Coordinates of C-alpha atoms in Angstrom, one line a residue:
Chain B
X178 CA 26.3 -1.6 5.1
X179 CA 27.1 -2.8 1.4
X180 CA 26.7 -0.2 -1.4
X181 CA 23.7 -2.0 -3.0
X182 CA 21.8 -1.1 0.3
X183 CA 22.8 2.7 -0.1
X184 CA 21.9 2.7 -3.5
X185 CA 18.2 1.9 -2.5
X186 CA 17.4 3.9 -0.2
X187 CA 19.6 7.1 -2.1
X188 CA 17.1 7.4 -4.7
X189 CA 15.4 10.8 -4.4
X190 CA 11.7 10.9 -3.3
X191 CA 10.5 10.5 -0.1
X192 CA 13.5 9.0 2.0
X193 CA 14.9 12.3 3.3
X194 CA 17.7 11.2 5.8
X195 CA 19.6 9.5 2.5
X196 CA 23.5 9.8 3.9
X197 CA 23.0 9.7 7.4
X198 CA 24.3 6.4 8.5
X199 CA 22.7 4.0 10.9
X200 CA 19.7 6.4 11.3
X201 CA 19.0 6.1 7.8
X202 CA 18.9 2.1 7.9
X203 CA 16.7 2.0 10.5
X204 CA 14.0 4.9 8.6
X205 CA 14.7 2.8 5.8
X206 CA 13.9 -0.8 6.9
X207 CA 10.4 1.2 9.0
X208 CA 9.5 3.0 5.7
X209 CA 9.6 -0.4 3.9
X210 CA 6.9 -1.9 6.7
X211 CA 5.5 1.1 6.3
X212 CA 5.0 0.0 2.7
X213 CA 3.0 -3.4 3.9
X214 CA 0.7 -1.8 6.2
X215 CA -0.8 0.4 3.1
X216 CA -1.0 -2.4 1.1
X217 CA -2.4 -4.2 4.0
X218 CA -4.8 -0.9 4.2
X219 CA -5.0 -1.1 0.3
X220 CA -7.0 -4.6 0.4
X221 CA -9.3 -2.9 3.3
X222 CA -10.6 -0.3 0.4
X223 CA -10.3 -3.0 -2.1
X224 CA -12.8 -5.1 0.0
X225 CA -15.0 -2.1 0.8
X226 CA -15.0 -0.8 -2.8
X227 CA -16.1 -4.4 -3.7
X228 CA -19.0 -4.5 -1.6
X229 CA -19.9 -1.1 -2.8
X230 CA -20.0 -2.7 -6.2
X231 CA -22.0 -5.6 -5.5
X232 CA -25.1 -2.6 -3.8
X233 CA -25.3 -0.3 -6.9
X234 CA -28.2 -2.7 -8.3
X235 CA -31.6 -1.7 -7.8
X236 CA -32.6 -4.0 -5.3
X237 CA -30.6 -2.8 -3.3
X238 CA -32.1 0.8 -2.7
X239 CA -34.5 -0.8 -1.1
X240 CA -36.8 1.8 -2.8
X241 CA -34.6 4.7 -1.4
X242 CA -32.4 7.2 -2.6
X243 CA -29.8 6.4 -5.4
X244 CA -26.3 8.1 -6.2
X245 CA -28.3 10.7 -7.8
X246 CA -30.3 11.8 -5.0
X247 CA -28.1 11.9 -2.5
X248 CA -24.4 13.1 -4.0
X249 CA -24.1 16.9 -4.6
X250 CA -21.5 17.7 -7.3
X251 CA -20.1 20.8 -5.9
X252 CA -19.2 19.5 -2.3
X253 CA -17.4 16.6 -4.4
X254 CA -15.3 19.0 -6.8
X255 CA -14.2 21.4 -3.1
X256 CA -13.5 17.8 -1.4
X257 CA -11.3 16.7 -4.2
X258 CA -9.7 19.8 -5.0
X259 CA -8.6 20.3 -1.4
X260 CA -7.0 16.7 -1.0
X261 CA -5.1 17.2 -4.3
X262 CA -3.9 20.2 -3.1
X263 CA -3.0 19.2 0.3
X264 CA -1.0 16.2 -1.5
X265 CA 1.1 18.6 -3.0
X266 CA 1.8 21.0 -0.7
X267 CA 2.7 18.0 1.8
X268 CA 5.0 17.2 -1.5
X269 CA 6.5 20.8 -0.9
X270 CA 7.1 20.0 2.4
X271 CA 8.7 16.7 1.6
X272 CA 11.4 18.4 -0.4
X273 CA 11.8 21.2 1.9
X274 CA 13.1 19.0 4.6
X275 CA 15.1 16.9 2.0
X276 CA 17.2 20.1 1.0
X277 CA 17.7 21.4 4.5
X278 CA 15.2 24.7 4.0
X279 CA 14.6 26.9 6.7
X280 CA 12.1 25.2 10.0
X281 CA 10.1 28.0 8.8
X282 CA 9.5 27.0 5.5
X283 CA 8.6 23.6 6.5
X284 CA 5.7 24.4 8.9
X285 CA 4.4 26.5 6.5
X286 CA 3.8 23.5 4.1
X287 CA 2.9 21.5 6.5
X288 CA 0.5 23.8 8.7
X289 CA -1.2 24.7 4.6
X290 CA -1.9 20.6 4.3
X291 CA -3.3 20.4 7.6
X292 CA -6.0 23.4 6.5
X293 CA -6.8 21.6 3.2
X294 CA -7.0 18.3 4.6
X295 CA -9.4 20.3 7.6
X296 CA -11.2 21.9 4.8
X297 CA -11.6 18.5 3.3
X298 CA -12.9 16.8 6.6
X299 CA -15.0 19.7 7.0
X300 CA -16.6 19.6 3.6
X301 CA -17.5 16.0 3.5
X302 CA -18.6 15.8 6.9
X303 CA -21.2 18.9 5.8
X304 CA -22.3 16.6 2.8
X305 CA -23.2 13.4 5.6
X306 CA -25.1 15.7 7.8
X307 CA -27.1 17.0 4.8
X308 CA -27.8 13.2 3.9
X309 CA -28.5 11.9 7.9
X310 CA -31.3 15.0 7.6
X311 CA -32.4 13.7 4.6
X312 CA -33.0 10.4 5.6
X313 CA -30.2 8.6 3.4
X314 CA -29.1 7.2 6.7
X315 CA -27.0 3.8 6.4
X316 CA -29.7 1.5 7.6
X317 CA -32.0 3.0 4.9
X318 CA -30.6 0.4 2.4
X319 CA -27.5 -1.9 1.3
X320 CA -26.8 1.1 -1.0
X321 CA -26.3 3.4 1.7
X322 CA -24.6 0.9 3.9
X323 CA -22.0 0.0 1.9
X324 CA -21.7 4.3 0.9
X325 CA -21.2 4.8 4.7
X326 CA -19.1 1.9 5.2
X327 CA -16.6 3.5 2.1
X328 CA -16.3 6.6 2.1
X329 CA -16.2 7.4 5.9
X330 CA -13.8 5.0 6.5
X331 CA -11.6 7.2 4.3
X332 CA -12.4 10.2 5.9
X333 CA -11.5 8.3 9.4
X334 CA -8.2 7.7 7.7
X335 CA -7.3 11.5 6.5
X336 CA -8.5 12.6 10.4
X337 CA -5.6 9.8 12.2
X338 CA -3.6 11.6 9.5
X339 CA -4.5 15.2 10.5
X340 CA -4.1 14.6 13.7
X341 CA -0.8 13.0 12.7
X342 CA 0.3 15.8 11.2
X343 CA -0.7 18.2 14.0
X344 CA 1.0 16.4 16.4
X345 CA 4.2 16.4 13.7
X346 CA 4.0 20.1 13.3
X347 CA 3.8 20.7 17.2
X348 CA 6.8 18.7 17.6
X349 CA 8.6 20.2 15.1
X350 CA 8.1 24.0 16.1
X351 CA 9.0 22.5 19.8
X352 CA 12.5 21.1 18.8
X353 CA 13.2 21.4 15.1
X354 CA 13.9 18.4 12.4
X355 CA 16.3 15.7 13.4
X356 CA 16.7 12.5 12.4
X357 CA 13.2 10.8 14.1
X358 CA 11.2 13.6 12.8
X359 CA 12.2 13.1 9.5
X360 CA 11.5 9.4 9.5
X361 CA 8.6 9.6 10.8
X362 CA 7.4 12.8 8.5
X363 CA 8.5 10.5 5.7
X364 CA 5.7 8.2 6.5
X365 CA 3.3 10.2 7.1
X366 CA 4.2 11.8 3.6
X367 CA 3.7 8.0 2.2
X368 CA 0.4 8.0 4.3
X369 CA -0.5 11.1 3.4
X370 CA -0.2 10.8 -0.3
X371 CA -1.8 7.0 -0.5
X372 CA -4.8 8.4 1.0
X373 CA -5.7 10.9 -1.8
X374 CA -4.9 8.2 -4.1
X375 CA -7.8 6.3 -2.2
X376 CA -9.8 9.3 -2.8
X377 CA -9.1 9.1 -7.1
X378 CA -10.9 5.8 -6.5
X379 CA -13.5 7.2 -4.3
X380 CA -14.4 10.0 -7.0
X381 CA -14.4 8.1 -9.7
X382 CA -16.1 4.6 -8.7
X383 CA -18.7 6.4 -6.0
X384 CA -19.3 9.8 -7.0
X385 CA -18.6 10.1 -10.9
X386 CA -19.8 6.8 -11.4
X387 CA -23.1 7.6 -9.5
X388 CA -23.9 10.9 -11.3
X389 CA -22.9 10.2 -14.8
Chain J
X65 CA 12.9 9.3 -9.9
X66 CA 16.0 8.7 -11.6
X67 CA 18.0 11.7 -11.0
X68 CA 21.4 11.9 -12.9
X69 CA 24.3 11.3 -10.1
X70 CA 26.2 14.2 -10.3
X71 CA 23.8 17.1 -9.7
X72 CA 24.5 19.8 -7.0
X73 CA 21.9 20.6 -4.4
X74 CA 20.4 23.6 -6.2
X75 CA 19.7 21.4 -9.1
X76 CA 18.8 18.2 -7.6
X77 CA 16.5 20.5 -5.8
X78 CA 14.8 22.0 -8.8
X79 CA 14.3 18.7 -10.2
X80 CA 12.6 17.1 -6.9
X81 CA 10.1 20.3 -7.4
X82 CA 9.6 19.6 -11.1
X83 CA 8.5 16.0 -9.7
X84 CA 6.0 17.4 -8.2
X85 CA 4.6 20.0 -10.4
X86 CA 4.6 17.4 -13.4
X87 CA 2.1 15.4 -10.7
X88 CA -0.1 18.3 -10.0
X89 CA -0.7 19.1 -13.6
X90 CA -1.1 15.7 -14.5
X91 CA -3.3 15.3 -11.9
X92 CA -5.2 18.2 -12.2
X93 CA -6.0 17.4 -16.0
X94 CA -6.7 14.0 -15.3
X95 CA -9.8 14.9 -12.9
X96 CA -10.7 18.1 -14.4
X97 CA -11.6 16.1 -17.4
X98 CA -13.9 13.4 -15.9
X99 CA -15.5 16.2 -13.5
X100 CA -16.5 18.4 -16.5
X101 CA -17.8 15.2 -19.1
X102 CA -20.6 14.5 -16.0
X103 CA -21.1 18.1 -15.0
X104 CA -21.5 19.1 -18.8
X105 CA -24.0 16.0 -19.1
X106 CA -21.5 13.2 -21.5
X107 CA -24.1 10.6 -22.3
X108 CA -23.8 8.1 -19.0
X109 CA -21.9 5.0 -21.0
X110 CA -19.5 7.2 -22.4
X111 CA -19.0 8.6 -19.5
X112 CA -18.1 5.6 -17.3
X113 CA -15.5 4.3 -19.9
X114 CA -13.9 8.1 -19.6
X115 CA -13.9 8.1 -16.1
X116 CA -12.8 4.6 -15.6
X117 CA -9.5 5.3 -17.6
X118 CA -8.7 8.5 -16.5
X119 CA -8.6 7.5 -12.9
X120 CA -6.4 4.2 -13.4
X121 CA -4.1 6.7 -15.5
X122 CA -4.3 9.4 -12.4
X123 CA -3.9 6.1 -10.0
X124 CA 0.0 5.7 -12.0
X125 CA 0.7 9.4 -11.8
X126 CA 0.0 9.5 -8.4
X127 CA 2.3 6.5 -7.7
X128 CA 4.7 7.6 -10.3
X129 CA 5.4 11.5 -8.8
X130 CA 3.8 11.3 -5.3
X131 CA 4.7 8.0 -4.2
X132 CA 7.9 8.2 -6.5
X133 CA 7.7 4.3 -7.5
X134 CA 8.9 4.2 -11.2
X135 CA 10.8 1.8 -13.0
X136 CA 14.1 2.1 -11.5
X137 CA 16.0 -0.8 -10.0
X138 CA 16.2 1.2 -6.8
X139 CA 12.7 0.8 -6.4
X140 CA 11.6 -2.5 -7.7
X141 CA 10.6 -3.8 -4.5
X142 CA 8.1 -1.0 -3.7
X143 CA 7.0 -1.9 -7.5
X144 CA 6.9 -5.6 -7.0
X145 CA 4.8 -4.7 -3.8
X146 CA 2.1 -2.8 -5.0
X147 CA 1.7 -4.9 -8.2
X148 CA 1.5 -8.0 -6.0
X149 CA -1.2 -6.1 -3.6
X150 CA -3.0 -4.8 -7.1
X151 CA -3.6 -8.4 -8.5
X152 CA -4.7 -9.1 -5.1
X153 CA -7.0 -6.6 -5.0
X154 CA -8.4 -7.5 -8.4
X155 CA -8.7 -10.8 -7.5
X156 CA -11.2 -9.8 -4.6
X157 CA -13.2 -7.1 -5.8
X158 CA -13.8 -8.4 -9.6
X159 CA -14.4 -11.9 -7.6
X160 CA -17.1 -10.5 -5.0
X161 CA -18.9 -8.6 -7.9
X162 CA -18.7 -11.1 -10.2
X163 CA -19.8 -13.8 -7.9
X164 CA -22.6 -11.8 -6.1
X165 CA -24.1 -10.2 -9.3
X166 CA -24.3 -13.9 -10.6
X167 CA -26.1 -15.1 -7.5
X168 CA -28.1 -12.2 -7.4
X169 CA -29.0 -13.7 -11.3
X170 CA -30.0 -16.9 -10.2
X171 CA -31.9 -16.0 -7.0
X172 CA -34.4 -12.8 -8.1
X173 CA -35.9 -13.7 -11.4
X174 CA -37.1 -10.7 -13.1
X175 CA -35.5 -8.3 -10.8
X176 CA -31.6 -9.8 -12.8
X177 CA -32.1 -6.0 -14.9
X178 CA -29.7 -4.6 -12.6
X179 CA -29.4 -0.8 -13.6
X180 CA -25.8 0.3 -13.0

């Protein structure tokens, strides 16, 4: 292992197992792909938050509802608030497993995130029942498509991730942190906080941008 | 994060926490903002141009204290990564919107008024 490889991969953030050897090379080289599947991920969005673009015209409501008739502010400002949270709690739990903190003080973080991101799901899947009743449903028009082909595939990604994370907390109660757990917790922390990064873009292009 | 070398665990602690403070408050401010110019009713031009900035600056602070990618040489190839998969990204959506607005020009006279 030659020092310029420690020296990456010592850097404080979100690689946790920093001086542990092998271990470490081998959480280091999988957080790295780790890397290339969000950006892979990334150019999903990208492509959904284009074609999202492309359906904000009047044409294509198809003489149904628009931004404004469907999006309720105060489900938005809960949703967003929750997944802002959550990101840094999961932060708090990041560090907490960095510094060697008691198991305790890790689940709590992590079991906190789970309920935001839960209160998240939970919010936003409220505000697409209220819509289905309302008849915004997605073959109503290419508006309404292209809403339910965005926004729910974010919230598909923040439920693998809860589910994720439950399955990370149960293991972690079970047996403690060793090395895997921490390099896998590691990425989920990566997936974790890319997905409320999704959700900036979310907020502003869908839902600010539709009720300004 | 460029932490000096020589801290102890205590400190190098504190500062990791810091990190992440710094990136909730900027974070917070940076969507309180936009939330409360379209609650309070900014006049709907304004507002896009306010929104618009804020979130690519809360996009960088997100990277910069969640994702901790900065400017450091220890992370230059996460950097080089997601400024690659940006330009990509730019390339495709600004292409399919730009492209499909224009056909959508061409093809529905009178109907080209396309309210944003």
């Amino acid at each position: 292992m030659s020092s310029a490889t420690d020296a990456t991969y010592q850097a404080p953030g979100i690689a946790y197992g920093a001086a542990e050897g092998h271990h470490h090379d081998r959480a280091a080289t999988q957080l790295s792909g780790f890397w290339l599947f969000m950006m892979s991920d990334l150019i999903l969005f990208g492509c959904f938050f284009a074609t999202y673009g492309t359906m904000l015209g009047k044409p294509s409501l198809a003489g149904g509802p628009g931004p404004k008739d469907v999006f309720e502010m105060s489900g938005v400002v809960i949703e967003t608030a929750a997944l802002l949270l959550s990101t840094f709690t999961f932060g708090l739990a990041s560090i907490a497993i960095k510094y060697d903190r008691p198991k305790r003080e890790i689940l709590t973080w992590l079991i906190v995130t789970l309920l935001l991101g839960a209160t998240f799901l939970g919010f936003e899947l409220k505000e697409f029942i209220t819509m289905f009743h309302d008849g915004a449903v997605p073959q109503r028009s290419g508006f309404l498509s292209a809403f339910f082909g965005l926004v729910p595939l974010h919230g598909i990604h923040v439920t693998s991730g809860s589910i994720w994370l439950l399955i990370m907390i149960i293991t972690i109660a079970k047996n403690g942190v060793d090395d895997l757990t921490k390099s896998r917790l590691a990425r989920l922390a990566l997936f974790w906080h890319f997905l409320d990064l999704i959700w900036v873009g979310i907020f502003s292009v869908v839902y600010l941008g539709g009720l300004a | 994060m460029s932490t000096p070398k020589n801290l102890s665990k205590e400190e190098a602690y504190k500062h990791d926490l810091k990190g992440y403070v710094t990136g909730l408050g900027l974070a917070l401010v940076l969507t309180v903002i936009p939330f409360s110019a379209v609650i309070f009713g900014m006049s709907t031009g304004a507002a896009l141009w306010l929104i618009a900035v804020l979130g690519l600056i809360q996009i960088v602070v997100h990277v910069r204290y969640f994702l901790h990618v900065d400017l450091s040489p220890e992370r230059r190839e996460d950097l080089h990564l997601l400024l690659f998969s940006g330009l990509l990204l730019f390339i495709m959506a600004a292409g399919t919107i730009w492209v499909v607005l224009n056909m959508n020009y061409r093809m529905m006279p009178g109907m080209h008024m396309i309210g944003m």
